[in-house]
mmCIF file of C-alpha atoms in Angstrom:
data_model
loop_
_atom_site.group_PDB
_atom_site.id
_atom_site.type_symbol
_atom_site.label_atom_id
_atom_site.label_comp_id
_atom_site.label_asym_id
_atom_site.label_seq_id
_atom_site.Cartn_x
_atom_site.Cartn_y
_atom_site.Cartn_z
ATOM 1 C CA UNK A 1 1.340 14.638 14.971
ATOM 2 C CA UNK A 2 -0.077 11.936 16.867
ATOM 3 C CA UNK A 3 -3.908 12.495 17.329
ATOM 4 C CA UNK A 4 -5.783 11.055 20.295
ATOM 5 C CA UNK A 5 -6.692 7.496 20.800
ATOM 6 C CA UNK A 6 -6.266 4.872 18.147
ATOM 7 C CA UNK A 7 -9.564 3.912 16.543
ATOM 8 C CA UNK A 8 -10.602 0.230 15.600
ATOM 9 C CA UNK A 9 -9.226 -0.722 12.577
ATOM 10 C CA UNK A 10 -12.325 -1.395 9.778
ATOM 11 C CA UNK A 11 -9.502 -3.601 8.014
ATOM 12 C CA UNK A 12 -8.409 -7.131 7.938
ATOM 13 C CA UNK A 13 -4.821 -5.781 8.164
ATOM 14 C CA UNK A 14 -2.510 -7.709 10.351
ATOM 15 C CA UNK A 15 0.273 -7.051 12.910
ATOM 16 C CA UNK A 16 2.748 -4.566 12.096
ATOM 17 C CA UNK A 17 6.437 -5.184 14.220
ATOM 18 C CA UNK A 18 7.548 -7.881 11.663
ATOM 19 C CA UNK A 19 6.225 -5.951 8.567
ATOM 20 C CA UNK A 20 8.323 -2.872 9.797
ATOM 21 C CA UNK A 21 11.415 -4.776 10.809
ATOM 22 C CA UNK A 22 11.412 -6.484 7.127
ATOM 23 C CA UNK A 23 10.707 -2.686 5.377
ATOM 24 C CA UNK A 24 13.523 -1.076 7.737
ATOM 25 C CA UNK A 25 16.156 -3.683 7.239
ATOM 26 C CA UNK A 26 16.072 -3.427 3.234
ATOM 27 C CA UNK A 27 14.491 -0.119 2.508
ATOM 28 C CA UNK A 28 15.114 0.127 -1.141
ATOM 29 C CA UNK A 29 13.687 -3.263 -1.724
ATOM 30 C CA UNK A 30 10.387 -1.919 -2.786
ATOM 31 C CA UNK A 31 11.954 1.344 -3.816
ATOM 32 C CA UNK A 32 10.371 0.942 -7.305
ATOM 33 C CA UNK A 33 6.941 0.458 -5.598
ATOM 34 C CA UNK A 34 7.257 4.062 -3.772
ATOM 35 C CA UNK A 35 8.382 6.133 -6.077
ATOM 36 C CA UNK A 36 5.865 4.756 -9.359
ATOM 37 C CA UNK A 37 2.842 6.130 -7.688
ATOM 38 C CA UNK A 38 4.405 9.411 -6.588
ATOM 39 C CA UNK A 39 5.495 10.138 -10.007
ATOM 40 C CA UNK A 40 2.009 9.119 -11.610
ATOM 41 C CA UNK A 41 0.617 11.729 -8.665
ATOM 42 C CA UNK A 42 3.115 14.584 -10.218
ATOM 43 C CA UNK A 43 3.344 16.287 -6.800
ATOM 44 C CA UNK A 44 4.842 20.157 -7.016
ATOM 45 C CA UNK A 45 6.109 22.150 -4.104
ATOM 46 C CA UNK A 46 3.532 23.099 -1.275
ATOM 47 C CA UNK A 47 1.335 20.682 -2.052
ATOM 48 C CA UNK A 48 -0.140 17.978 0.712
ATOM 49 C CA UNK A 49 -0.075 14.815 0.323
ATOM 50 C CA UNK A 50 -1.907 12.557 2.594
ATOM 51 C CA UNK A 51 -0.607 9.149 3.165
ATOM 52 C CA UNK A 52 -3.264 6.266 4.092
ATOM 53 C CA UNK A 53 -2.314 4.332 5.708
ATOM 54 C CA UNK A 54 0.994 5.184 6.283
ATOM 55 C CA UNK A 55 2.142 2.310 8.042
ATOM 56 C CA UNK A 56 5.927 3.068 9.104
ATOM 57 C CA UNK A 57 6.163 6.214 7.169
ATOM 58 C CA UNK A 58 8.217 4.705 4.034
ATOM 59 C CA UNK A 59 7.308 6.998 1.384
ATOM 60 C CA UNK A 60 9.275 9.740 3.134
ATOM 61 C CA UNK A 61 12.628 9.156 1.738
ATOM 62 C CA UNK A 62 10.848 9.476 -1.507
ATOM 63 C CA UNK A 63 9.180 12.475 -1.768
ATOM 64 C CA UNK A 64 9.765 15.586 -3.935
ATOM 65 C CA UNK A 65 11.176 18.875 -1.976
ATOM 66 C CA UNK A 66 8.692 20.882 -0.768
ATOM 67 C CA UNK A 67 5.978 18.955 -0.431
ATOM 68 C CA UNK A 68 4.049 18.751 2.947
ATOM 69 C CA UNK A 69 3.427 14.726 4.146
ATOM 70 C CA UNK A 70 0.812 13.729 6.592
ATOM 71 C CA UNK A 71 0.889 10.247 7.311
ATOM 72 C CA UNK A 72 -2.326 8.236 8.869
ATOM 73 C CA UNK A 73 -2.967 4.842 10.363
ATOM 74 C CA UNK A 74 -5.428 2.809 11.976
ATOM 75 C CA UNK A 75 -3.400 0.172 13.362
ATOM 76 C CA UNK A 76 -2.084 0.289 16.658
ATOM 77 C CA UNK A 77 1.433 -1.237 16.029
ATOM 78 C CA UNK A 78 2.178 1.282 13.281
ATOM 79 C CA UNK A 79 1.787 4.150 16.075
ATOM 80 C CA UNK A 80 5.058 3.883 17.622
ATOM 81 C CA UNK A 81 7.051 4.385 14.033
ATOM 82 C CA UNK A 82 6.737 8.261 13.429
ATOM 83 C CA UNK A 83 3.865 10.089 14.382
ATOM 84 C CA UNK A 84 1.535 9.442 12.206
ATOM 85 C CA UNK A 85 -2.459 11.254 12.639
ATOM 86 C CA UNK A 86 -4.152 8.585 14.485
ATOM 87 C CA UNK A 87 -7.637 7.876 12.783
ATOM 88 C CA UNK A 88 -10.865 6.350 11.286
ATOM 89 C CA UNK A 89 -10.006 6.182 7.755
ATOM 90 C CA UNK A 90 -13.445 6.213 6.936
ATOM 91 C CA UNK A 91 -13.705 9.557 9.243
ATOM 92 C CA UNK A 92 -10.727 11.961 8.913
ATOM 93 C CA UNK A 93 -10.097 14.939 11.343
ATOM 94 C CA UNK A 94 -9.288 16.737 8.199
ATOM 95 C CA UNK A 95 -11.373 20.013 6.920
ATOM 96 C CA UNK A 96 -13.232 19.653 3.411
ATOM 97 C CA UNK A 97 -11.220 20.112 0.517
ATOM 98 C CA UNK A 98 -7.586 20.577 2.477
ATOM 99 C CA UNK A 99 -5.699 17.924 0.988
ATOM 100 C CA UNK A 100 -4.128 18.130 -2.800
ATOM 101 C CA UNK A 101 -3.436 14.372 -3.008
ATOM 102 C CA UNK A 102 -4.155 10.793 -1.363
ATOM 103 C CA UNK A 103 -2.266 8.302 -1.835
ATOM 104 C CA UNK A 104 -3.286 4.082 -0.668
ATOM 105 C CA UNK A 105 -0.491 1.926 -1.197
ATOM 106 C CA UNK A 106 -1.192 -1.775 -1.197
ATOM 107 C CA UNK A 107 -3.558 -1.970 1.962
ATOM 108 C CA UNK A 108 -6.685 -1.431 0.587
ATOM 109 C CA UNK A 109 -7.548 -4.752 -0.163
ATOM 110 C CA UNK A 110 -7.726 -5.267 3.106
ATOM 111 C CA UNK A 111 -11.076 -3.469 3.509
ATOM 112 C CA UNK A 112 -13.314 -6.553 2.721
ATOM 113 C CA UNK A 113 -16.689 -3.934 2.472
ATOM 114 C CA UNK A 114 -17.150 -0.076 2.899
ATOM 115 C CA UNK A 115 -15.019 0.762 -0.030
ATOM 116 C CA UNK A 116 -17.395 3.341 -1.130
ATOM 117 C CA UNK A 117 -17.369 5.002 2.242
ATOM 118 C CA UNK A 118 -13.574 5.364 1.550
ATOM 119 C CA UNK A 119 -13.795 7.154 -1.609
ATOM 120 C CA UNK A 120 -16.570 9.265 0.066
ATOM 121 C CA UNK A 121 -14.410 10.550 2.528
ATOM 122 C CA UNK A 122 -11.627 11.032 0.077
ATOM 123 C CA UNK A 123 -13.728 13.269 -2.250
ATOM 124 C CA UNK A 124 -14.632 15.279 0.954
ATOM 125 C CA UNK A 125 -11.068 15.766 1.652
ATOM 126 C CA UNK A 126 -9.255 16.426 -1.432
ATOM 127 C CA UNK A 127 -9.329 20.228 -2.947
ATOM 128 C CA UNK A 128 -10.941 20.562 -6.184
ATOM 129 C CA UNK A 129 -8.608 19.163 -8.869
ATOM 130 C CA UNK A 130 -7.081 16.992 -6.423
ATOM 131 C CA UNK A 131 -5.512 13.663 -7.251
ATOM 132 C CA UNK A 132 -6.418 9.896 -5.413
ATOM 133 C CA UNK A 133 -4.002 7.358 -5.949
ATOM 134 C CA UNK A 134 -4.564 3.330 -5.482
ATOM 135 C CA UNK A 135 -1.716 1.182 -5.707
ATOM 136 C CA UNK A 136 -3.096 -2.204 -4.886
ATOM 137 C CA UNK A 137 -2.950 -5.488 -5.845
ATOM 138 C CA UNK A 138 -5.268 -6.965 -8.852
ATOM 139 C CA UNK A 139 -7.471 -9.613 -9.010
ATOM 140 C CA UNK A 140 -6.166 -12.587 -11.143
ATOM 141 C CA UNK A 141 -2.862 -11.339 -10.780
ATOM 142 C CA UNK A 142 0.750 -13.313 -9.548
ATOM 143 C CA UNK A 143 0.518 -11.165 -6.809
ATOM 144 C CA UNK A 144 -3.141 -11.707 -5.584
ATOM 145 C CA UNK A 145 -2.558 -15.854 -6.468
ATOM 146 C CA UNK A 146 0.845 -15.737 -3.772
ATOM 147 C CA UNK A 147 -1.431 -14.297 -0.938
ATOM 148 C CA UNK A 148 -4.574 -16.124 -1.606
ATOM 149 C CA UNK A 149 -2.579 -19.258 -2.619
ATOM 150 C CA UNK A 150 -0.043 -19.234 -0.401
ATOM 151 C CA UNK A 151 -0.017 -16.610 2.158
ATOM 152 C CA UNK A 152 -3.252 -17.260 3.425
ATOM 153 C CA UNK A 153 -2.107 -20.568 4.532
ATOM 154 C CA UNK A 154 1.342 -20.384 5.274
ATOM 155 C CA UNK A 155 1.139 -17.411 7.556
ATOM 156 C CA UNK A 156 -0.168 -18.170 11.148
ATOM 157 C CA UNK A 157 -1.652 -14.760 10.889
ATOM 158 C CA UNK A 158 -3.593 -15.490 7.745
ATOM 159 C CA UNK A 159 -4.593 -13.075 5.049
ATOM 160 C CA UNK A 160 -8.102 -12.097 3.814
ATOM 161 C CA UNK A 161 -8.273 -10.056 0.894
ATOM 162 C CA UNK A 162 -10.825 -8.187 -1.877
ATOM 163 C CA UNK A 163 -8.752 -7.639 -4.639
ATOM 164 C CA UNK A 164 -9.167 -4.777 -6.982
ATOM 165 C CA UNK A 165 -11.080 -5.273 -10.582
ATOM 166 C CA UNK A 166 -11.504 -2.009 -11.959
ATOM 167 C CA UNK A 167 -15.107 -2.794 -13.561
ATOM 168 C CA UNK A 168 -15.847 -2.620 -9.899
ATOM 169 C CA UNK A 169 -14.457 0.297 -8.473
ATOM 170 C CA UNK A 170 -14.649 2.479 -11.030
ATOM 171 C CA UNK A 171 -18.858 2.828 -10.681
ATOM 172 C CA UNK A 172 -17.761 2.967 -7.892
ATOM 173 C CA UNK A 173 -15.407 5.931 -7.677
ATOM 174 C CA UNK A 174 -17.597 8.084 -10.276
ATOM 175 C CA UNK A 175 -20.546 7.402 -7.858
ATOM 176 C CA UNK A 176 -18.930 9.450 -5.621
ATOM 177 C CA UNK A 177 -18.162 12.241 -7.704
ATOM 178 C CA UNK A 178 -14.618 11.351 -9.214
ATOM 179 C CA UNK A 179 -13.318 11.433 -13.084
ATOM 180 C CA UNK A 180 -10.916 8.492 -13.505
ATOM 181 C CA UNK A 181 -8.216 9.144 -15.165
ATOM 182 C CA UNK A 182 -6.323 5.948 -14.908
ATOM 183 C CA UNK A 183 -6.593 2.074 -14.242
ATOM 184 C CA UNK A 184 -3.557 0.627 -15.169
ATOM 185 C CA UNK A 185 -1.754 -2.606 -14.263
ATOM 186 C CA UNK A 186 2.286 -1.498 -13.154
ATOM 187 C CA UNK A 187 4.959 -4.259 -13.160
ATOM 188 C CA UNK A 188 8.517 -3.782 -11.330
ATOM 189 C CA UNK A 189 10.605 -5.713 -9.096
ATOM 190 C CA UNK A 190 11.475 -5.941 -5.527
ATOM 191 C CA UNK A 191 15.138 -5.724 -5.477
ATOM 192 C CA UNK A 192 17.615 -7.456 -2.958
ATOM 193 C CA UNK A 193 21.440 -8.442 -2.884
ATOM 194 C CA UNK A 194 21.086 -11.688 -2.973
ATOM 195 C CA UNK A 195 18.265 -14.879 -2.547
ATOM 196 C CA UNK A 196 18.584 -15.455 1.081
ATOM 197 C CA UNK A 197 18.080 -11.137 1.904
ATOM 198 C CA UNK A 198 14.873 -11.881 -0.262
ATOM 199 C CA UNK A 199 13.800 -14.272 1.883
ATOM 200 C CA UNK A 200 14.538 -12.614 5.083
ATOM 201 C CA UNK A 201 12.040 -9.816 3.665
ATOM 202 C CA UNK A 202 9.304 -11.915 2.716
ATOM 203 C CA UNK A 203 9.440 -13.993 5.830
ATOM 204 C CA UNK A 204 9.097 -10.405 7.758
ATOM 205 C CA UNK A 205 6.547 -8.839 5.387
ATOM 206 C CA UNK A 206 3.947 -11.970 5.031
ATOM 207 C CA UNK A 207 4.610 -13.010 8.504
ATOM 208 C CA UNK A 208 5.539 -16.677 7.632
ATOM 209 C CA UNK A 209 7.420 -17.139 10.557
ATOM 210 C CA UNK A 210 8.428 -21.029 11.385
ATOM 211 C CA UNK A 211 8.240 -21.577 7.691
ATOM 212 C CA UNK A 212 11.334 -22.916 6.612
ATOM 213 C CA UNK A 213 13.992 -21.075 4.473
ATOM 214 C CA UNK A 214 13.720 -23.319 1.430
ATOM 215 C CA UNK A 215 9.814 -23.602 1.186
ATOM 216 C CA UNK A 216 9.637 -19.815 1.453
ATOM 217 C CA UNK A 217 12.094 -19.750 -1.594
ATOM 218 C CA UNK A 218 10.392 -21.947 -3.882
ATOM 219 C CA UNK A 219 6.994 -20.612 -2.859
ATOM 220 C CA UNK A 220 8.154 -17.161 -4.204
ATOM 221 C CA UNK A 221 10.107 -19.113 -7.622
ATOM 222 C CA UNK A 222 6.321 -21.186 -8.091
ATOM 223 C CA UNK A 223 3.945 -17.884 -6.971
ATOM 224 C CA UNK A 224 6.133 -14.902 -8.506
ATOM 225 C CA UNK A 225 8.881 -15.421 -10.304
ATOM 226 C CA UNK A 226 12.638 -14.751 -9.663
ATOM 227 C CA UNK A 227 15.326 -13.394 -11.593
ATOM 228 C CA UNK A 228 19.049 -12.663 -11.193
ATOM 229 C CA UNK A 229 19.843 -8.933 -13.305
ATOM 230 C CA UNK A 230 23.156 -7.740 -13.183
ATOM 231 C CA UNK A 231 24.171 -8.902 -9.652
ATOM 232 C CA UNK A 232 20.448 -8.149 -8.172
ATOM 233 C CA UNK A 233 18.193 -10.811 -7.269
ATOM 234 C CA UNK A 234 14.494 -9.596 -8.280
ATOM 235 C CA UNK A 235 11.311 -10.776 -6.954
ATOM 236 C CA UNK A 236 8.408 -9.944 -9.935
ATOM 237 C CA UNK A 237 5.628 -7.757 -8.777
ATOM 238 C CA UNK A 238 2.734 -5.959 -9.813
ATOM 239 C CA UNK A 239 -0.083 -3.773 -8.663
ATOM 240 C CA UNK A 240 -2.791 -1.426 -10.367
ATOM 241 C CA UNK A 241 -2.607 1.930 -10.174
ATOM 242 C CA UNK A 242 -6.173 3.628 -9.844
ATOM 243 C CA UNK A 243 -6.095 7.545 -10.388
ATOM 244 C CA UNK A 244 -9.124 9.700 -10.083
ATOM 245 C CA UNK A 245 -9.549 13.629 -9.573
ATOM 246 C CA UNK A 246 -11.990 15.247 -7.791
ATOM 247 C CA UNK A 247 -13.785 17.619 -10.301
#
């Protein structure tokens, strides 16, 4: 359900119509990336799962039966792919304690200050015993050196980024009231059929558009690492999962 206007965006995010065209092109690309976190989550039947932000809706596909998905964004472009709740993620429209599980896939680094607000508001929501998920990407990490590295200059959009330690956020989280259970670095790759569909998906995702084929390429061979496994091409990845319960 699409709720009222679209709030400002507390975020350095950036536009979303290439991002979605690269996800929607070569969905199973990141397939790996979707379903690790909802396993670690262990959703059952009837549960809720709120998904912030939600950006085109890709964790659909993914889901276990019978569980109830409420996707929410910020940014304006994501609006028009599903109907995601429309929102302040630092100030749901959602009652106290009506959600079983949050899950924040690889945007929060994006929120450069306010990230204790953020687990505020996610304690208030969640049930007791429910379950917030992180996925993001790590400080010192290949992933955080190919968007601070390169990203940030390649892309005319930019990228600004506070990548996640967890000797900071977890005083942080258990200042709010959580019990973290987890804070563990997860490696998988990004899958593709073959070198130049990889670079067709990171030219859409990063927004490096007018960057030419070939840089791109050995950009992501320099930054990331690439490997060819039994006919796939895969791009190495990583980000840390950060799991903490409300009490």
């Amino acid at each position: 359900m699409l709720w009222g206007m679209s709030p400002p965006d507390p975020t350095m995010r950036r536009s979303a119509a290439s991002y979605d065209a690269a996800v929607r092109a070569q969905p199973e690309a990141r397939g790996d990336e979707f379903r690790l976190p909802l396993q670690r989550l262990g959703l059952v039947p009837g549960e809720r799962l709120l998904d912030l932000p939600s950006g085109g809706g890709y964790l659909a596909p993914y889901l276990p039966p019978g569980v109830h998905y409420l996707p929410a964004e910020t940014l304006v472009g994501f609006t028009r792919y599903g109907r995601p709740l429309v929102c302040d993620w630092l100030c749901l429209p959602l009652a106290d304690g009506s959600i079983d599980a949050v899950l924040s896939l690889a945007a929060l680094h994006h929120l450069l200050e306010g990230r204790e607000r953020f687990y505020r508001e996610m304690f208030r929501v969640l049930r007791p015993g429910g379950r917030l998920l992180v996925a993001d990407v790590a400080a010192d990490t290949a992933p955080a050196r190919w968007l601070d590295d390169y990203v940030a200059h390649a892309s005319p959009e930019g990228h600004r980024a506070r990548f996640f330690r967890c000797a900071e956020e977890l005083p942080l989280l258990v200042g709010e009231g959580f019990r973290v259970a987890c804070c563990e670095q997860v490696s998988y790759p990004w899958r593709f059929a073959d070198r130049e569909r990889m670079v067709r998906f990171c030219r859409g995702l990063f927004r490096l558009h007018g960057v030419p084929d070939a840089e791109i390429a050995a950009a992501l061979e320099r930054h990331l690492g690439v490997r060819e496994v039994d006919g796939e091409v895969h791009l190495a990845w990583s980000l840390l999962h950060l799991l903490a319960v409300r009490p």
